[in-house]
Tab-separated table of C-alpha atoms in Angstrom:
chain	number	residue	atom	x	y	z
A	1	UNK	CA	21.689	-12.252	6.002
A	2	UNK	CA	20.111	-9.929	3.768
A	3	UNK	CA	20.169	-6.310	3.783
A	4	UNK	CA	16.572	-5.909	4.922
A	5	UNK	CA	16.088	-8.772	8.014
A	6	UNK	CA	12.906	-8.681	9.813
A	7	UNK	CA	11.214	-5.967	8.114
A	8	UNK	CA	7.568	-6.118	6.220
A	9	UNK	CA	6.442	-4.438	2.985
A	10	UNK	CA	3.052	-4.151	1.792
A	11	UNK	CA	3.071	-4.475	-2.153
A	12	UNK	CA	-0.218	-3.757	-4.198
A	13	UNK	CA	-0.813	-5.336	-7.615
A	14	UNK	CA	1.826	-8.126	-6.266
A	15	UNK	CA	-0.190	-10.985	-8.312
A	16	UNK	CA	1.969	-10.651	-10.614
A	17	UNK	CA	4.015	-8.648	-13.086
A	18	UNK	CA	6.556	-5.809	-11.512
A	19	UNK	CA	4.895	-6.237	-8.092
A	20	UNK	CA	5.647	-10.162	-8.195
A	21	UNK	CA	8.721	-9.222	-8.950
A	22	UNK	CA	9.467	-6.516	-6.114
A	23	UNK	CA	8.225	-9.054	-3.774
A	24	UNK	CA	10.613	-11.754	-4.635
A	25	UNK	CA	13.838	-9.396	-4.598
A	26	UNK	CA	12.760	-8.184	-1.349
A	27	UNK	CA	12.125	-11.261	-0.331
A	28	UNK	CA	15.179	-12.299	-1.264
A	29	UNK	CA	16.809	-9.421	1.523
A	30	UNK	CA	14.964	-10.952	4.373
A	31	UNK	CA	11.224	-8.958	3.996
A	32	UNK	CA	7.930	-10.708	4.632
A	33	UNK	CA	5.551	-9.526	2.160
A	34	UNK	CA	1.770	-8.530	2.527
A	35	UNK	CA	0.604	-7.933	-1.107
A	36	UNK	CA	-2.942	-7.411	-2.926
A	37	UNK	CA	-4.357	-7.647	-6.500
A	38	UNK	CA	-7.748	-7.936	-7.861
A	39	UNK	CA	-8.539	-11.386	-9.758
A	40	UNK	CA	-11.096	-9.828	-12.453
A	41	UNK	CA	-11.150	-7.567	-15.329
A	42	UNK	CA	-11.207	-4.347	-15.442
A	43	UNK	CA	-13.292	-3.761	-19.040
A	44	UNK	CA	-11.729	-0.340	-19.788
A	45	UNK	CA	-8.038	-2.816	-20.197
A	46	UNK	CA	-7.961	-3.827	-23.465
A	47	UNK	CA	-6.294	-7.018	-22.285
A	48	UNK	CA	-5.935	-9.125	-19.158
A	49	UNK	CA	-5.690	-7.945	-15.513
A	50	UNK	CA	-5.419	-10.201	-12.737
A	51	UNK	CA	-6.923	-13.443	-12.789
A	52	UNK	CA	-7.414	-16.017	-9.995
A	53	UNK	CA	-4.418	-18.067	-9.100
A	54	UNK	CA	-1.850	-15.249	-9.641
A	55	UNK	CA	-1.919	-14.397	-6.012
A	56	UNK	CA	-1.119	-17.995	-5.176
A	57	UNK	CA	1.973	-18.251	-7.598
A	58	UNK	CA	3.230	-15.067	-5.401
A	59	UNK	CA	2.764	-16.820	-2.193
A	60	UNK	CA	4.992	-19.607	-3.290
A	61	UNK	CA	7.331	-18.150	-5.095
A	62	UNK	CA	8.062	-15.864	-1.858
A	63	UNK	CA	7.865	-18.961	0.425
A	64	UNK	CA	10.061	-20.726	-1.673
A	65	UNK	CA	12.771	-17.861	-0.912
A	66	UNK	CA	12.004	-18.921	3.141
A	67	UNK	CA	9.721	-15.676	3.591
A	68	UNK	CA	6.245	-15.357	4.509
A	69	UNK	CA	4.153	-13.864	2.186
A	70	UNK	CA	0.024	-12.979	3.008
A	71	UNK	CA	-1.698	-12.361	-0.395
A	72	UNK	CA	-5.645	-11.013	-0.396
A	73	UNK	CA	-7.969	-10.108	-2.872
A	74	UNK	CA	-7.848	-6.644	-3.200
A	75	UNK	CA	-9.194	-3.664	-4.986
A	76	UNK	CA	-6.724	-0.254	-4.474
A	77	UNK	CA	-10.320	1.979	-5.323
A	78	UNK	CA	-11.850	0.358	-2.271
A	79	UNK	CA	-11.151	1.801	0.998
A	80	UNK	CA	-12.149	-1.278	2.893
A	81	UNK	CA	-9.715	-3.396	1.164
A	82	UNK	CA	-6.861	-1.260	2.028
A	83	UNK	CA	-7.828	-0.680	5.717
A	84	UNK	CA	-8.087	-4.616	5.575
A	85	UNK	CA	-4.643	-4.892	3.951
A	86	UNK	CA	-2.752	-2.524	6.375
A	87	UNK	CA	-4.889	-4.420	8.812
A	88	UNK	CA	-3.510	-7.883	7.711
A	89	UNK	CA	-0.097	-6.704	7.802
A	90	UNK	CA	-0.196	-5.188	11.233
A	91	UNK	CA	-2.280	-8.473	12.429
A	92	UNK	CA	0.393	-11.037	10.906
A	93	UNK	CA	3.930	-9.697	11.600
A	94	UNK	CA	3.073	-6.686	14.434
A	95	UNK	CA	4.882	-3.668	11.610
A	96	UNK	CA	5.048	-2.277	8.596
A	97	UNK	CA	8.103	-1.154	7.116
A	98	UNK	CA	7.812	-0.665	3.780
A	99	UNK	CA	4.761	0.491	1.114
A	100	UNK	CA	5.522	-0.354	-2.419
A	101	UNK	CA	2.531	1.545	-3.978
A	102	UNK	CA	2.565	-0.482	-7.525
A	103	UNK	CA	-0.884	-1.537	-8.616
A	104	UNK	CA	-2.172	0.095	-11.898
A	105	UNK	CA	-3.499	-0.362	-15.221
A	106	UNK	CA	-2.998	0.921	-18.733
A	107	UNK	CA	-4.871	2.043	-21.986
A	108	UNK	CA	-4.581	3.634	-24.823
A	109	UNK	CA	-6.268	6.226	-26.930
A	110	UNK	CA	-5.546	7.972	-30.049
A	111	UNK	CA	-5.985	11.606	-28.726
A	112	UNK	CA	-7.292	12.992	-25.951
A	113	UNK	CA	-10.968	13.851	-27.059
A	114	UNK	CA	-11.479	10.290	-28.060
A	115	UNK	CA	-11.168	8.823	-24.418
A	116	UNK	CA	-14.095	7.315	-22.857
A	117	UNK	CA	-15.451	7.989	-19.720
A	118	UNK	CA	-15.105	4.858	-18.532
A	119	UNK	CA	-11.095	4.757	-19.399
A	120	UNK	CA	-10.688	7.887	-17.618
A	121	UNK	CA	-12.611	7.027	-14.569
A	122	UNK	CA	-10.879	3.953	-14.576
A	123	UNK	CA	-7.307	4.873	-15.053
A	124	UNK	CA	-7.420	7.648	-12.493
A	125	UNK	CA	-9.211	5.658	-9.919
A	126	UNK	CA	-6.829	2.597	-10.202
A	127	UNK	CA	-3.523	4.685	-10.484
A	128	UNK	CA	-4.181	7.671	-9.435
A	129	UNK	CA	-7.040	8.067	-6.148
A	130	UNK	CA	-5.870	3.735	-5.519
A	131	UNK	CA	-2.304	4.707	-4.867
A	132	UNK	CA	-4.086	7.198	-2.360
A	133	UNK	CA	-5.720	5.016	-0.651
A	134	UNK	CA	-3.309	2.429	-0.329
A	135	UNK	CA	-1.020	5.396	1.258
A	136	UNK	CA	-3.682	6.762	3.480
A	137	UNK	CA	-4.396	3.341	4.686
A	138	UNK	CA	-0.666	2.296	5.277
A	139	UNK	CA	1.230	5.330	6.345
A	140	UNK	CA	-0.205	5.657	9.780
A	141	UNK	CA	1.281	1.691	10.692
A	142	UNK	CA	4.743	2.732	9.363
A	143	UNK	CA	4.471	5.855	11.519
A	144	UNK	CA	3.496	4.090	14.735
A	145	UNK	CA	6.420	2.167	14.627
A	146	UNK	CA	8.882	4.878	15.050
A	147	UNK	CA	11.608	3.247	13.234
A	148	UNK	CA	11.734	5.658	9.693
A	149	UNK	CA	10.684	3.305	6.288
A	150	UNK	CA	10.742	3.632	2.762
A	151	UNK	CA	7.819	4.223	0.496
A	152	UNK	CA	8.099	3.897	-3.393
A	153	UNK	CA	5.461	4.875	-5.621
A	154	UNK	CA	4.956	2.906	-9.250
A	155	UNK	CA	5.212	5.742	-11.615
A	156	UNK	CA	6.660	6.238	-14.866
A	157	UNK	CA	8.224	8.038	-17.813
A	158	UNK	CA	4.919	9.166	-18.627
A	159	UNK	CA	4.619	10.856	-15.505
A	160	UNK	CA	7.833	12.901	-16.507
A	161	UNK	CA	6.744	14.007	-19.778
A	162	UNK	CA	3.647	14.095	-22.045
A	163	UNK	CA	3.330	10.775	-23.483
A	164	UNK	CA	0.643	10.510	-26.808
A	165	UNK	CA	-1.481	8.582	-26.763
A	166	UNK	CA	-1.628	7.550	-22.899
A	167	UNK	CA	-3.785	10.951	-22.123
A	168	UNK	CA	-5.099	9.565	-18.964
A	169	UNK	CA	-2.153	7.848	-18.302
A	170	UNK	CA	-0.018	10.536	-18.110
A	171	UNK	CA	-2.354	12.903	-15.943
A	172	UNK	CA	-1.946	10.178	-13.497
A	173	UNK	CA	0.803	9.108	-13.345
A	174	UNK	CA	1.809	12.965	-13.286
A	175	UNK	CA	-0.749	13.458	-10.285
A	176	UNK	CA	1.730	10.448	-8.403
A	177	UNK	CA	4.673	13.130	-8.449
A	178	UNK	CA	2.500	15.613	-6.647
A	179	UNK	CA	1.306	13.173	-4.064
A	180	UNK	CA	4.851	11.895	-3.697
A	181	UNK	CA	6.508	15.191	-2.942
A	182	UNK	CA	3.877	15.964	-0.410
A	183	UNK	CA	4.199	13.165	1.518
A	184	UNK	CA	7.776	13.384	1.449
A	185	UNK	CA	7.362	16.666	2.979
A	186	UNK	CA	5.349	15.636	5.534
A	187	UNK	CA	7.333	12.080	6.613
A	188	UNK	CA	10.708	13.285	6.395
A	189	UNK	CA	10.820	14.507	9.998
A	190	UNK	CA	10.533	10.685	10.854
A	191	UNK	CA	12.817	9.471	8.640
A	192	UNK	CA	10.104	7.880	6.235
A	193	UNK	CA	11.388	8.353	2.772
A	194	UNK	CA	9.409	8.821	-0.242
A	195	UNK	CA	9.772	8.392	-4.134
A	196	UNK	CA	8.422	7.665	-7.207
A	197	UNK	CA	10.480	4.983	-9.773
A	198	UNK	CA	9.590	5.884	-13.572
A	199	UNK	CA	10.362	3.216	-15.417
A	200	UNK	CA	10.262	2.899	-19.356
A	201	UNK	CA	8.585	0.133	-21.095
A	202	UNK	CA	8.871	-2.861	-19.004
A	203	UNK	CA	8.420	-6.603	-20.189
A	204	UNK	CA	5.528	-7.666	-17.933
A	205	UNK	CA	2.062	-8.058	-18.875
A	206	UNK	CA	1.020	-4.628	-19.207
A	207	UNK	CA	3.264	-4.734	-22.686
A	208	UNK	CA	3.365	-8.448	-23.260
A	209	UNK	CA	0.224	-9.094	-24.685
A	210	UNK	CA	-1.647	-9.202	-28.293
A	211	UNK	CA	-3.167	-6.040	-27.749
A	212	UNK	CA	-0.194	-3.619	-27.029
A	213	UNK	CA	2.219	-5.084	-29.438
A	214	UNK	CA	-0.164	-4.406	-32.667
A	215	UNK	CA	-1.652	-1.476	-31.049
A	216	UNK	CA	1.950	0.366	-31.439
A	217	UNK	CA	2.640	-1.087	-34.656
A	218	UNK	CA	-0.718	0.239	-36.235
A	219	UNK	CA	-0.241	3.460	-35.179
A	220	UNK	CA	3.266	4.168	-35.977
A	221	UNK	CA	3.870	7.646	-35.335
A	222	UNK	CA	2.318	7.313	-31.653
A	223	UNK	CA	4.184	3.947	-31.467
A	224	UNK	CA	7.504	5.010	-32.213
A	225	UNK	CA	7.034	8.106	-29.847
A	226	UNK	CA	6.528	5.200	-26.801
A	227	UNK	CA	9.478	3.331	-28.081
A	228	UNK	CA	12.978	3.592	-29.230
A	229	UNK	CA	15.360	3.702	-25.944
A	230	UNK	CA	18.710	5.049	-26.559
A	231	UNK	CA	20.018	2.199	-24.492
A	232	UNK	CA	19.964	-0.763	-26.308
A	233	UNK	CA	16.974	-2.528	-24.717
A	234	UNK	CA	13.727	-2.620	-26.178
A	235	UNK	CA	11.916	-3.084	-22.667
A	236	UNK	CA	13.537	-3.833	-19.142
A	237	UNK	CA	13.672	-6.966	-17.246
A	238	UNK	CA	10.729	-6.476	-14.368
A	239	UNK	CA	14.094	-7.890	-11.763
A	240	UNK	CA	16.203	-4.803	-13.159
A	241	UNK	CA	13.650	-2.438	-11.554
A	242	UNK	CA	13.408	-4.548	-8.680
A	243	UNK	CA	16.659	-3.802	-7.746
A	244	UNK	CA	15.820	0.023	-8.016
A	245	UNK	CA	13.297	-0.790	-5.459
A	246	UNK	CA	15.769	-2.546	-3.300
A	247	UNK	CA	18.210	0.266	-3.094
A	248	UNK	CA	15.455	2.534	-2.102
A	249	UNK	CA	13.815	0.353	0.578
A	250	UNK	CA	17.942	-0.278	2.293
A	251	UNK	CA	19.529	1.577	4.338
A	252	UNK	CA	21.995	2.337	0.712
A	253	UNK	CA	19.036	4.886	0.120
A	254	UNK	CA	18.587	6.109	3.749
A	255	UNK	CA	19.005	9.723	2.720
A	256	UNK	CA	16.590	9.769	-0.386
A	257	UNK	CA	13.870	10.829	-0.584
A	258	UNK	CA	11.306	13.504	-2.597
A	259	UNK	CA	13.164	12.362	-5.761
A	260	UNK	CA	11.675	11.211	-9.191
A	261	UNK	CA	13.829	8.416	-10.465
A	262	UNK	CA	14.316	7.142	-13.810
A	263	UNK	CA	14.854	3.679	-14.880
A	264	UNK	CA	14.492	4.658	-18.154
A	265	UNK	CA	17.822	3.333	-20.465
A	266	UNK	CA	18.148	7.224	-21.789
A	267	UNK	CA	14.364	7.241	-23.000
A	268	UNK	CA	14.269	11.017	-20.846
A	269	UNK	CA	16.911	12.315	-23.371
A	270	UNK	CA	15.041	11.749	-26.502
């Protein structure tokens, strides 16, 4: 029996990485999982995004756990696609419980009058307006069901503090807290609880890559601002924030909500 029996999360960017991840553990606490990712590159990312096939390693992995699992191509800056994955959800399993709002992207620039158009548009449109629309598309299923839920929002330290080097970045992530706390507001009255998880650097493929690795070490002093936990981990196991996520989707975290949370290993007291 697992802390979370019968209930259904929707999980964006769940091809892989931190939402794979999320889907597993909750998975793993009885959750059926609908989940979304795009399979093509997004040319402002100096390195891979999804890819065909990574939706399909979700869906087993999950089934393999004895949980269903839905995966579609998806695009979080499309408003059709997240109408037609709040659509799925409701379509497949009758609910929706939980919203893990985790799809996003990252680049980097040296300073802030350097950035590109394109990286801008892109950034704030995939992390930013897509976490949005994924909750604008979602929220009114969770509501109709009258039984409370449990929304967590992807953010990060750099949506805590001014991060160089991640301009864009930052302003989104940021612009996550704001939307957070005002959905909070508005959902607590029905028990929905909402919060934002801010992790430090994770080792998923957002950092594990050829690009990000050498892209810190040639520019040291940006580099070593991003870096250097006081914890003595270099970047966290994607399962270690997965079982932040847990406690805020159970019935452990029933009384949270509007809160920023850090899963940072001390980065925040730098």
């Amino acid at each position: 029996m697992g802390q979370l029996d019968g209930k259904v999360a929707v999980i964006t960017g769940g091809g892989r990485g931190q939402g794979r991840a999320h889907a597993l553990r909750l998975a793993r606490e009885g959750v059926d999982i609908v989940t979304c990712d795009i399979t093509e590159q997004v040319d402002s990312v100096p390195f891979d995004t999804g890819r065909p096939g990574d939706l399909d390693e979700t869906v087993a992995q999950v089934e393999k756990l004895g949980r269903r699992c839905v995966a579609l191509e998806g695009d979080v800056r499309r408003t059709a696609d997240m109408a037609r994955l709040a659509d799925s959800a409701m379509s497949e399993f009758g609910r929706i419980d939980i919203l893990l709002a985790n799809a996003g992207i990252l680049s980097l620039s040296e300073n802030t009058w350097e950035l590109t158009d394109e990286a801008w548009d892109d950034m704030i449109d995939i992390n930013l307006t897509g976490v949005f629309k994924a909750c604008r598309a979602v929220v009114p299923h969770i509501r109709a069901g009258g039984n409370g839920g449990s929304i967590v929002i992807t953010s990060s330290i750099a949506g805590l503090r001014g991060v160089a080097g991640c301009t864009h970045y930052t302003a989104a992530k940021h612009g996550i807290v704001g939307l957070m706390r005002t959905l909070a507001k508005e959902l607590a009255p029905e028990s929905i609880r909402v919060n934002t998880i801010h992790p430090t650097g994770v080792a998923s493929p957002m950092s594990n890559n050829d690009f990000f690795p050498r892209w810190l070490t040639e520019h040291e002093e940006l580099g070593n601002a991003m870096r250097f936990n006081l914890m003595p981990v270099d970047a966290l196991p994607e399962a270690d924030v997965s079982e932040v996520i847990a406690f805020l989707c159970s019935d452990a975290g029933k009384w949270v909500t509007g809160t920023t949370v850090p899963v940072d290993a001390g980065f925040m007291l730098k």
